Amino acid sequence: MNNDSKNPLEIVIVGHVDHGKSTLVGRLFNDTGSMPEGKFEAIEAMCKRRGVPFEWAFLMDALRAERDQNITIDTSHIWFQTAQRPYVIIDAPGHREFLKNMITGAASANAALLVIAADEGVQEQSRRHGYMLSLLGIRQIAVVVNKMDLVGYSHERFFEIEAEYRDFLAQLGVTPRYFVPVAARDGENVAASSQKMRWYDGPSVVQTLDLFERPAGAPQAALRFPVQDVYRFDHRRIIAGRVESGTLHVGDMLQFLPTGKTARVASIEAWRGDSGAPVSAGFSVGVTLDQQLFVERGHIAVRVGESLPRLARQMTANVFWLGTRPLQVGAVYKLKLATQELGCRVAAVDAVLDASTLEPKPGSPLLRDDVATVTFEFDRPLVVDLQAEFVSTGRFVLVDGYDVCGGGIVTATSDAVRANTRVLDDETRYQFLGFRGAVVSVSGELEHVQSLERVLVESGVVAAVADLEHAQALSRAGVVALVRASEGAFDLTRDSLLDVATRIRLQTRV
Ligand code: GTP
Ligand code: MG
């Protein structure tokens, strides 16, 4: 499948307030021929109505006004196409108040354009945003030095900004791919090379986009397939998600973490394009399995035999803090990593520094816009990779109530149980035991559930009444864990005990 021609590459556009992000987006849209007929005139009319000079930055408004005319657009995403492939640009508002939108927007982007106005040069947010990109693992960065017209297209000024900003990024271990001198308003070096800056012989902005690669796209990389949702669809259960790393094939033996259940991919249902073709990183897909498993949103599928993620109870991360209140040791937040959501507690905060100046702030609490090394503890195992090894399963956002209050990347997992430390894999274990483990939810009085345990054990099934917390671990060991719930697969006040026991025996026999 030629994925590149179908799925858009997501790019986030960041930079200091007023440095020309929206103008560049409008110009990219126009200069790649994506502008619907009459839209230019509509922007012109809108500007006239508002009594302001023509602004490319009003493109979003103009498109939004015509949303019902079949244009796919929302408040901050814009779709366009070059000869090579489609793109989505996420125009993250520059103002600090909107940093949290950016962090969530950036969390799905794989490349970034960072805009610096040539007249004002590197500003506080140019640096903070650079830091956030590095923190989010966005390594493909092109720096657009905009408004070159305001500095007389001076290459000295351009190289000065390039040197200063390269220096800053080098401290973060980031090497930007390109620095492009641009006058976005006039389209200089946006799609076409500028005649006004003949001293520059590098790519235009559009060419740099086309040179970006899909990260984690290495087909030989280990699979990471976080489950977004499970749909029922004429008898079939379709497990939907986005391949974040590696390539998914029909026939792959998948293991779902943290449960450890395994099943083969029976079919791949592409939303568009060829069904059944392998799916590489960055693409959303639905699969069916050769067995009914308990799979839900948040589980992460990997391929049996490949490097496994960690199941962490504790982790250390570099955190960028956006909360209005400082991050406190002992505080509890919600953590979102890939499609997982779970509670976390702050165990320690170390090495606080100012994300703009990179100055350490010894003894300071972690305040808004600053960065620190934070240790978290979880109420259940988090399926996680180190960010240096897997970008998307190694970065996360923190949520306080409904607000994103921070983001970060995973640098270490302490106390982590490597999922592959078990000598026996589940299938081998079950082959020997003759039974699969399972978690079975049963409703009814406690005595009823205990009777079920007895009937099962008497007939040779290793069954035990368990609480939810231990049920998964027991089931992986091959035990049929009976969890008493208010609503369950079996209702013992209604269903016959022997009938239920028979069905469980049949379903768990290997
Ligand atoms: P925020 O979203 O508010 O952070 O701003 P922004 O970065 O999106 O900037 P925007 O595109 O709104 O542009 C800010 C101002 O700079 C506008 O008045 C633009 O017309 C102007 N501008 C953008 N690009 C250029 C350029 O290449 N040259 C000149 N002279 N002005 C430009
Ligand atoms: Mg803007």
Coordinates of C-alpha atoms and ligand atoms in Angstrom, one line a residue:
M1 CA 0.0 0.0 0.0
N2 CA 1.4 3.4 -0.9
N3 CA 0.5 4.9 2.4
D4 CA 2.3 8.1 1.7
S5 CA -0.1 9.2 -0.9
K6 CA -3.2 8.6 1.3
N7 CA -2.6 9.6 4.9
P8 CA -1.6 13.1 5.6
L9 CA 1.6 13.9 7.4
E10 CA 0.8 16.0 10.5
I11 CA 2.8 19.1 11.0
V12 CA 2.6 21.5 14.0
I13 CA 3.4 25.1 13.4
V14 CA 4.7 27.0 16.4
G15 CA 6.6 30.2 17.3
H16 CA 6.4 33.5 19.1
V17 CA 3.2 35.7 18.9
D18 CA 2.8 37.6 15.7
H19 CA 5.8 36.0 14.0
G20 CA 3.6 35.0 11.1
K21 CA 2.4 31.4 11.7
S22 CA -1.1 31.9 10.4
T23 CA 0.2 33.9 7.5
L24 CA 2.5 31.0 6.5
V25 CA -0.3 28.5 6.8
G26 CA -2.6 30.6 4.6
R27 CA 0.2 31.0 2.1
L28 CA 1.1 27.3 2.1
F29 CA -2.5 26.5 1.4
N30 CA -2.8 29.0 -1.4
D31 CA 0.6 28.3 -3.0
T32 CA 0.1 24.6 -3.2
G33 CA -3.1 25.2 -5.2
S34 CA -5.3 24.0 -2.4
M35 CA -7.4 27.2 -2.4
P36 CA -10.9 26.7 -3.5
E37 CA -12.1 29.1 -6.2
G38 CA -13.3 32.4 -5.0
K39 CA -11.7 32.1 -1.6
F40 CA -9.0 34.7 -2.2
E41 CA -11.8 37.1 -3.1
A42 CA -13.7 36.1 0.0
I43 CA -10.7 37.0 2.2
E44 CA -10.2 40.2 0.4
A45 CA -13.9 41.1 1.0
M46 CA -13.6 40.1 4.6
C47 CA -10.6 42.4 5.2
K48 CA -12.3 45.3 3.4
R49 CA -15.4 44.7 5.6
R50 CA -13.2 44.8 8.7
G51 CA -11.3 47.8 7.4
V52 CA -7.9 46.1 7.6
P53 CA -5.2 45.4 5.0
F54 CA -5.3 42.0 3.3
E55 CA -4.3 39.2 5.7
W56 CA -3.5 35.6 4.7
A57 CA -4.0 34.8 8.4
F58 CA -7.8 35.2 7.8
L59 CA -7.9 32.1 5.6
M60 CA -9.1 30.0 8.5
D61 CA -12.0 32.4 9.2
A62 CA -12.9 32.5 5.5
L63 CA -12.9 28.7 5.3
R64 CA -14.8 28.3 8.5
A65 CA -17.5 30.6 7.1
E66 CA -18.0 28.1 4.2
R67 CA -17.7 25.0 6.3
D68 CA -20.9 23.5 4.9
Q69 CA -19.5 23.7 1.3
N70 CA -17.7 20.4 1.8
I71 CA -14.4 21.7 3.1
T72 CA -12.9 19.7 5.8
I73 CA -11.7 22.2 8.3
D74 CA -12.0 22.8 12.0
T75 CA -10.6 25.6 14.2
S76 CA -6.9 24.8 13.9
H77 CA -6.3 22.1 11.3
I78 CA -5.8 22.8 7.6
W79 CA -5.4 20.2 4.9
F80 CA -3.4 20.6 1.8
Q81 CA -1.6 18.6 -0.8
T82 CA 1.8 18.8 -2.5
A83 CA 2.8 16.8 -5.5
Q84 CA 4.2 14.3 -3.0
R85 CA 1.5 13.8 -0.4
P86 CA -1.2 15.4 1.7
Y87 CA -0.6 17.3 4.9
V88 CA -2.5 18.5 7.9
I89 CA -1.0 21.6 9.5
I90 CA -1.9 22.3 13.1
D91 CA -1.7 26.0 13.7
A92 CA -1.0 26.2 17.4
P93 CA -1.9 29.6 18.7
G94 CA 1.3 31.3 19.9
H95 CA 0.0 32.9 23.1
R96 CA 1.1 31.2 26.3
E97 CA -2.5 30.7 27.3
F98 CA -2.8 28.3 24.4
L99 CA 0.3 26.3 25.1
K100 CA -1.8 23.5 26.4
N101 CA -3.7 23.3 23.1
M102 CA -0.3 23.1 21.4
I103 CA 0.9 20.3 23.5
T104 CA -2.1 18.2 22.7
G105 CA -1.9 19.2 19.1
A106 CA 1.8 18.5 18.9
A107 CA 1.3 15.2 20.6
S108 CA 0.1 13.7 17.3
A109 CA 2.4 15.6 15.0
N110 CA 5.5 14.1 13.6
A111 CA 7.2 17.2 12.3
A112 CA 7.2 20.9 13.1
L113 CA 7.7 24.3 11.5
L114 CA 9.0 26.8 14.0
V115 CA 8.6 30.4 12.8
I116 CA 10.9 33.2 13.9
A117 CA 10.4 36.7 12.6
A118 CA 13.6 38.2 11.2
D119 CA 13.0 41.6 12.7
E120 CA 12.4 40.5 16.3
G121 CA 14.6 37.5 16.2
V122 CA 14.6 34.7 18.7
Q123 CA 12.1 35.4 21.5
E124 CA 11.0 33.8 24.7
Q125 CA 8.4 31.6 23.0
S126 CA 10.7 30.7 20.2
R127 CA 12.8 29.0 22.9
R128 CA 10.0 27.6 25.0
H129 CA 8.3 26.1 21.9
G130 CA 11.7 24.7 20.8
Y131 CA 11.9 23.1 24.2
M132 CA 8.4 21.6 24.0
L133 CA 9.1 20.1 20.6
S134 CA 12.3 18.5 21.9
L135 CA 10.4 17.2 24.9
L136 CA 7.6 15.8 22.8
G137 CA 10.2 13.9 20.7
I138 CA 9.5 15.9 17.5
R139 CA 12.9 15.7 16.0
Q140 CA 12.0 16.8 12.5
I141 CA 12.1 20.6 12.8
A142 CA 12.4 23.2 10.1
V143 CA 13.0 26.8 11.3
V144 CA 11.3 29.4 9.1
V145 CA 12.9 32.8 9.4
N146 CA 10.0 34.9 8.4
K147 CA 9.4 38.6 7.5
M148 CA 12.8 38.7 5.7
D149 CA 11.4 41.7 3.8
L150 CA 11.6 43.7 7.0
V151 CA 15.3 43.2 7.3
G152 CA 16.0 43.9 3.6
Y153 CA 16.4 40.2 2.8
S154 CA 19.7 40.4 4.7
H155 CA 21.6 37.2 4.7
E156 CA 23.8 38.4 7.7
R157 CA 20.6 38.8 9.8
F158 CA 19.4 35.3 8.7
F159 CA 22.7 33.7 9.6
E160 CA 22.8 35.5 12.9
I161 CA 19.3 34.1 13.8
E162 CA 20.3 30.7 12.6
A163 CA 23.5 30.7 14.7
E164 CA 21.7 31.9 17.8
Y165 CA 18.8 29.4 17.5
R166 CA 21.0 26.5 16.5
D167 CA 23.0 27.1 19.7
F168 CA 19.9 27.1 21.8
L169 CA 18.5 23.9 20.2
A170 CA 22.0 22.2 20.5
Q171 CA 21.6 22.5 24.3
L172 CA 18.5 20.4 24.0
G173 CA 20.2 17.9 21.7
V174 CA 18.0 19.0 18.8
T175 CA 19.5 19.6 15.3
P176 CA 17.0 21.3 13.1
R177 CA 16.9 20.0 9.5
Y178 CA 16.6 23.3 7.8
F179 CA 16.6 27.0 8.2
V180 CA 14.6 28.7 5.5
P181 CA 14.5 32.5 4.9
V182 CA 11.0 33.4 4.0
A183 CA 8.6 36.3 3.5
A184 CA 5.4 34.5 4.1
R185 CA 3.1 37.4 3.3
D186 CA 4.6 37.7 -0.2
G187 CA 5.2 33.9 -0.7
E188 CA 9.0 34.3 -0.9
N189 CA 10.5 30.8 -0.5
V190 CA 7.1 29.3 0.5
A191 CA 6.4 27.2 -2.5
A192 CA 8.6 28.9 -5.1
S193 CA 12.3 29.9 -4.6
S194 CA 12.7 33.6 -3.9
Q195 CA 14.3 35.8 -6.5
K196 CA 15.0 38.3 -3.7
M197 CA 17.2 35.9 -1.7
R198 CA 19.5 34.5 -4.4
W199 CA 22.1 33.9 -1.7
Y200 CA 20.0 31.1 -0.3
D201 CA 20.1 27.9 -2.3
G202 CA 18.3 25.5 0.1
P203 CA 14.8 24.1 -0.2
S204 CA 11.6 26.2 0.0
V205 CA 9.2 25.5 2.9
V206 CA 7.1 23.2 0.7
Q207 CA 10.3 21.3 -0.3
T208 CA 11.3 20.9 3.4
L209 CA 7.9 19.4 4.1
D210 CA 8.3 16.9 1.3
L211 CA 11.7 16.0 2.7
F212 CA 10.2 15.1 6.1
E213 CA 9.9 11.4 6.8
R214 CA 7.3 9.6 8.8
P215 CA 9.1 8.9 12.0
A216 CA 9.0 5.4 13.6
G217 CA 8.1 4.3 10.1
A218 CA 11.0 1.9 10.0
P219 CA 9.1 -1.3 8.9
Q220 CA 11.5 -3.4 11.0
A221 CA 10.8 -1.5 14.2
A222 CA 8.8 -3.4 16.8
L223 CA 5.1 -3.1 16.7
R224 CA 3.1 -0.7 18.9
F225 CA -0.6 -0.7 18.3
P226 CA -2.6 1.1 21.0
V227 CA -6.3 0.2 21.0
Q228 CA -8.5 3.2 20.4
D229 CA -11.9 1.4 20.4
V230 CA -13.6 -1.9 19.9
Y231 CA -16.5 -1.9 17.5
R232 CA -19.1 -4.6 16.9
F233 CA -19.9 -4.9 13.3
D234 CA -22.1 -7.7 11.9
H235 CA -21.0 -10.4 14.4
R236 CA -17.4 -9.3 14.1
R237 CA -15.4 -7.3 16.7
I238 CA -13.2 -4.8 15.1
I239 CA -10.3 -3.5 17.1
A240 CA -9.5 0.0 15.9
G241 CA -6.3 2.0 16.6
R242 CA -3.3 3.7 15.0
V243 CA -0.1 1.8 14.4
E244 CA 2.4 3.9 16.3
S245 CA 5.5 1.9 15.4
G246 CA 6.4 -1.0 13.2
T247 CA 4.1 -2.7 10.6
L248 CA 1.0 -4.8 11.2
H249 CA 0.2 -7.8 9.0
V250 CA -2.5 -10.3 8.7
G251 CA -1.4 -13.4 10.6
D252 CA 0.7 -11.6 13.2
M253 CA 0.5 -13.1 16.7
L254 CA -0.4 -10.1 18.9
Q255 CA -0.1 -9.8 22.6
F256 CA -2.3 -7.3 24.3
L257 CA -0.8 -5.5 27.3
P258 CA -1.3 -5.2 30.2
T259 CA -3.5 -8.3 30.1
G260 CA -1.0 -10.4 28.2
K261 CA -3.7 -12.1 26.1
T262 CA -2.7 -13.3 22.7
A263 CA -4.5 -13.8 19.4
R264 CA -3.7 -13.7 15.7
V265 CA -4.8 -11.0 13.3
A266 CA -7.5 -12.6 11.2
S267 CA -8.1 -9.6 9.0
I268 CA -7.1 -6.0 8.4
E269 CA -10.0 -3.7 7.6
A270 CA -8.6 -0.5 6.1
W271 CA -10.9 2.5 6.2
R272 CA -9.9 3.2 2.7
G273 CA -7.6 1.5 0.2
D274 CA -6.8 -2.2 0.1
S275 CA -8.1 -4.3 2.9
G276 CA -5.6 -6.9 4.1
A277 CA -2.5 -5.0 3.1
P278 CA 0.1 -4.5 5.8
V279 CA -0.2 -1.2 7.7
S280 CA 2.8 0.8 8.7
A281 CA 3.3 3.4 11.5
G282 CA 1.2 6.5 11.4
F283 CA -1.9 4.8 10.0
S284 CA -5.2 4.1 11.5
V285 CA -6.7 0.7 11.0
G286 CA -9.2 -1.8 12.2
V287 CA -8.3 -5.5 12.7
T288 CA -10.2 -8.6 13.6
L289 CA -8.7 -11.5 15.7
D290 CA -9.0 -15.2 15.3
Q291 CA -10.3 -15.5 18.9
Q292 CA -12.6 -13.5 21.1
L293 CA -10.4 -11.7 23.6
F294 CA -11.2 -9.1 26.2
V295 CA -9.6 -6.1 24.6
E296 CA -10.5 -2.5 25.4
R297 CA -9.4 1.1 24.7
G298 CA -6.0 1.7 26.3
H299 CA -4.6 -1.8 25.7
I300 CA -1.5 -1.8 23.6
A301 CA -0.9 -4.6 21.1
V302 CA 2.7 -5.8 20.4
R303 CA 3.9 -8.7 18.3
V304 CA 4.9 -11.8 20.2
G305 CA 8.6 -12.3 20.0
E306 CA 9.5 -8.7 19.6
S307 CA 10.8 -6.3 22.2
L308 CA 8.1 -5.6 24.7
P309 CA 7.2 -2.4 26.4
R310 CA 7.6 -2.0 30.2
L311 CA 4.8 -2.5 32.7
A312 CA 5.7 0.3 35.0
R313 CA 4.5 1.1 38.5
Q314 CA 6.9 4.1 38.7
M315 CA 8.5 6.2 36.1
T316 CA 10.8 9.2 35.7
A317 CA 10.0 11.8 33.1
N318 CA 11.0 15.3 31.8
V319 CA 7.9 17.3 32.4
F320 CA 6.8 20.7 30.9
W321 CA 4.4 22.2 33.4
L322 CA 1.4 24.3 32.2
G323 CA -0.7 24.3 35.3
T324 CA -1.6 27.6 37.0
R325 CA -0.8 26.0 40.4
P326 CA 2.7 24.5 40.9
L327 CA 3.1 20.8 40.5
Q328 CA 3.2 19.4 44.0
V329 CA 4.8 16.3 45.4
G330 CA 1.9 14.0 46.5
A331 CA -0.6 15.5 44.1
V332 CA -2.7 13.2 41.9
Y333 CA -3.3 13.8 38.2
K334 CA -4.6 11.9 35.3
L335 CA -2.0 10.7 32.8
K336 CA -2.8 10.0 29.2
L337 CA -0.3 8.0 27.2
A338 CA -1.2 6.7 23.7
T339 CA -4.8 5.7 24.5
Q340 CA -4.2 4.8 28.1
E341 CA -5.6 6.9 30.9
L342 CA -4.7 6.3 34.5
G343 CA -4.2 8.0 37.8
C344 CA -0.7 9.0 38.8
R345 CA 0.8 10.4 42.0
V346 CA 3.8 12.7 42.0
A347 CA 6.5 11.0 44.1
A348 CA 9.4 13.5 43.5
V349 CA 10.3 16.7 41.7
D350 CA 14.0 17.3 40.8
A351 CA 16.1 19.6 38.6
V352 CA 13.6 22.4 37.9
L353 CA 14.7 24.7 35.2
D354 CA 13.5 27.7 33.2
A355 CA 12.5 26.4 29.7
S356 CA 13.4 29.6 28.0
T357 CA 16.8 30.4 29.5
L358 CA 17.6 26.8 30.5
E359 CA 18.8 28.2 33.8
P360 CA 18.5 25.8 36.8
K361 CA 16.2 26.9 39.6
P362 CA 17.4 25.0 42.6
G363 CA 14.9 24.6 45.4
S364 CA 12.1 26.1 43.3
P365 CA 8.7 24.4 43.0
L366 CA 7.7 23.4 39.4
L367 CA 5.9 26.5 38.2
R368 CA 4.0 27.1 34.9
D369 CA 6.2 27.1 31.8
D370 CA 9.1 25.5 33.7
V371 CA 10.6 22.0 33.2
A372 CA 11.6 19.4 35.7
T373 CA 12.5 15.8 36.3
V374 CA 9.4 14.2 37.9
T375 CA 8.9 10.8 39.3
F376 CA 5.4 9.3 39.2
E377 CA 3.7 6.3 40.8
F378 CA 0.7 4.6 39.3
D379 CA -2.3 2.9 40.7
R380 CA -2.0 0.1 38.1
P381 CA 0.7 -0.9 35.6
L382 CA 1.3 1.6 32.8
V383 CA 2.3 0.1 29.5
V384 CA 5.2 2.4 28.5
D385 CA 8.4 2.7 26.5
L386 CA 11.3 4.9 27.0
Q387 CA 10.9 7.9 24.7
A388 CA 14.3 7.5 23.3
E389 CA 13.2 4.1 21.9
F390 CA 9.6 4.7 21.0
V391 CA 8.3 8.2 20.5
S392 CA 4.5 7.8 20.8
T393 CA 4.4 5.3 23.6
G394 CA 7.1 7.2 25.5
R395 CA 5.4 10.6 25.8
F396 CA 2.3 11.7 27.7
V397 CA 0.1 14.5 28.9
L398 CA -1.1 15.3 32.4
V399 CA -4.6 16.3 33.0
D400 CA -6.0 18.1 36.1
G401 CA -9.8 17.9 36.1
Y402 CA -10.4 18.6 32.4
D403 CA -7.4 20.7 31.7
V404 CA -4.1 19.6 30.2
C405 CA -1.7 20.8 32.8
G406 CA 1.6 19.4 31.5
G407 CA 3.3 17.1 29.1
G408 CA 6.4 15.0 29.2
I409 CA 8.7 12.2 28.0
V410 CA 9.6 9.1 29.7
T411 CA 13.3 8.7 30.6
A412 CA 13.3 5.8 33.0
T413 CA 10.9 3.3 34.6
S414 CA 12.0 2.3 38.0
D415 CA 10.5 -0.8 39.7
A416 CA 9.3 -1.7 36.3
V417 CA 8.5 -5.3 35.6
R418 CA 9.7 -6.1 32.1
A419 CA 6.8 -7.9 30.5
N420 CA 9.1 -10.4 29.0
T421 CA 10.8 -11.5 32.2
R422 CA 8.3 -14.4 32.4
V423 CA 9.9 -17.6 31.2
L424 CA 6.7 -19.1 29.9
D425 CA 4.6 -17.4 27.5
D426 CA 0.8 -17.7 28.0
E427 CA 0.2 -20.2 25.2
T428 CA 2.9 -22.6 26.4
R429 CA 1.6 -22.4 29.9
Y430 CA -2.0 -23.1 28.9
Q431 CA -0.9 -26.0 26.7
F432 CA 0.6 -27.7 29.7
L433 CA -2.3 -26.9 32.1
G434 CA -4.9 -27.8 29.6
F435 CA -6.9 -24.7 30.5
R436 CA -6.6 -21.1 29.7
G437 CA -6.9 -18.6 32.4
A438 CA -9.8 -16.2 32.3
V439 CA -11.5 -13.4 34.1
V440 CA -15.2 -14.2 34.4
S441 CA -17.5 -11.6 35.9
V442 CA -20.4 -13.2 37.8
S443 CA -23.3 -11.6 39.5
G444 CA -25.1 -13.1 42.4
E445 CA -24.7 -13.7 46.2
L446 CA -21.2 -14.4 47.4
E447 CA -22.3 -18.0 48.4
H448 CA -23.4 -18.6 44.8
V449 CA -20.1 -17.5 43.4
Q450 CA -18.3 -19.6 45.9
S451 CA -20.4 -22.6 44.9
L452 CA -19.4 -22.0 41.3
E453 CA -15.7 -22.0 42.3
R454 CA -16.3 -25.3 44.1
V455 CA -18.1 -26.9 41.1
L456 CA -15.3 -25.8 38.7
V457 CA -12.5 -27.0 41.0
E458 CA -14.2 -30.3 41.5
S459 CA -14.3 -30.7 37.8
G460 CA -10.6 -30.0 37.4
V461 CA -10.6 -26.3 36.5
V462 CA -8.3 -24.1 38.6
A463 CA -10.8 -21.5 39.6
A464 CA -10.8 -18.9 42.4
V465 CA -13.0 -16.1 43.5
A466 CA -10.9 -13.0 43.2
D467 CA -11.1 -9.2 43.4
L468 CA -10.7 -7.2 40.3
E469 CA -7.2 -6.0 41.3
H470 CA -5.7 -9.5 41.2
A471 CA -8.0 -11.1 38.6
Q472 CA -5.8 -10.3 35.6
A473 CA -2.6 -11.6 37.2
L474 CA -4.4 -14.8 38.2
S475 CA -5.8 -15.3 34.8
R476 CA -2.4 -14.9 33.2
A477 CA -1.2 -17.7 35.5
G478 CA -3.9 -19.9 34.1
V479 CA -6.5 -19.5 36.8
V480 CA -10.2 -18.9 36.0
A481 CA -10.7 -15.8 38.2
L482 CA -14.3 -15.3 39.3
V483 CA -15.0 -11.7 39.9
R484 CA -18.2 -10.8 41.6
A485 CA -19.8 -7.8 39.9
S486 CA -23.2 -6.2 40.0
E487 CA -23.6 -7.1 36.4
G488 CA -21.7 -10.0 35.0
A489 CA -21.5 -12.4 32.1
F490 CA -23.4 -14.8 34.2
D491 CA -26.2 -14.1 36.7
L492 CA -26.2 -16.9 39.2
T493 CA -29.5 -16.0 40.7
R494 CA -31.0 -16.7 37.2
D495 CA -28.7 -19.1 35.4
S496 CA -28.2 -22.7 36.6
L497 CA -24.9 -23.3 38.4
L498 CA -24.0 -26.4 36.4
D499 CA -24.9 -24.8 33.2
V500 CA -22.6 -21.9 33.9
A501 CA -19.8 -24.2 35.0
T502 CA -20.0 -26.2 31.8
R503 CA -19.9 -23.1 29.7
I504 CA -16.8 -21.8 31.5
R505 CA -15.1 -25.2 31.2
L506 CA -15.8 -25.4 27.5
Q507 CA -14.6 -21.8 26.9
T508 CA -11.4 -22.2 28.9
R509 CA -10.3 -25.7 27.7
V510 CA -7.3 -25.4 25.4
Ligands
GTP1 P1 -0.5 34.7 16.6 O1 -1.4 33.6 16.0 O2 -1.3 35.8 17.1 O3 0.6 34.2 17.5 O4 0.3 35.3 15.3 P2 0.9 34.5 14.0 O5 2.2 34.0 14.4 O6 -0.1 33.6 13.5 O7 1.1 35.7 13.0 P3 0.2 36.2 11.8 O8 0.3 35.2 10.7 O9 -1.1 36.5 12.3 O10 1.0 37.5 11.4 C1 1.2 38.6 12.3 C2 1.5 39.8 11.5 O11 2.7 39.7 10.7 C3 0.4 40.1 10.4 O12 0.1 41.4 10.4 C4 1.0 39.7 9.1 O13 0.5 40.4 8.0 C5 2.5 40.0 9.4 N1 3.3 39.2 8.5 C6 3.3 37.8 8.3 N2 4.2 37.5 7.5 C7 4.9 38.6 7.1 C8 6.0 38.8 6.2 O14 6.5 37.9 5.6 N3 6.4 40.1 6.1 C9 5.8 41.1 6.8 N4 6.3 42.3 6.6 N5 4.8 40.9 7.6 C10 4.3 39.7 7.8
MG2 MG -2.0 32.9 14.3

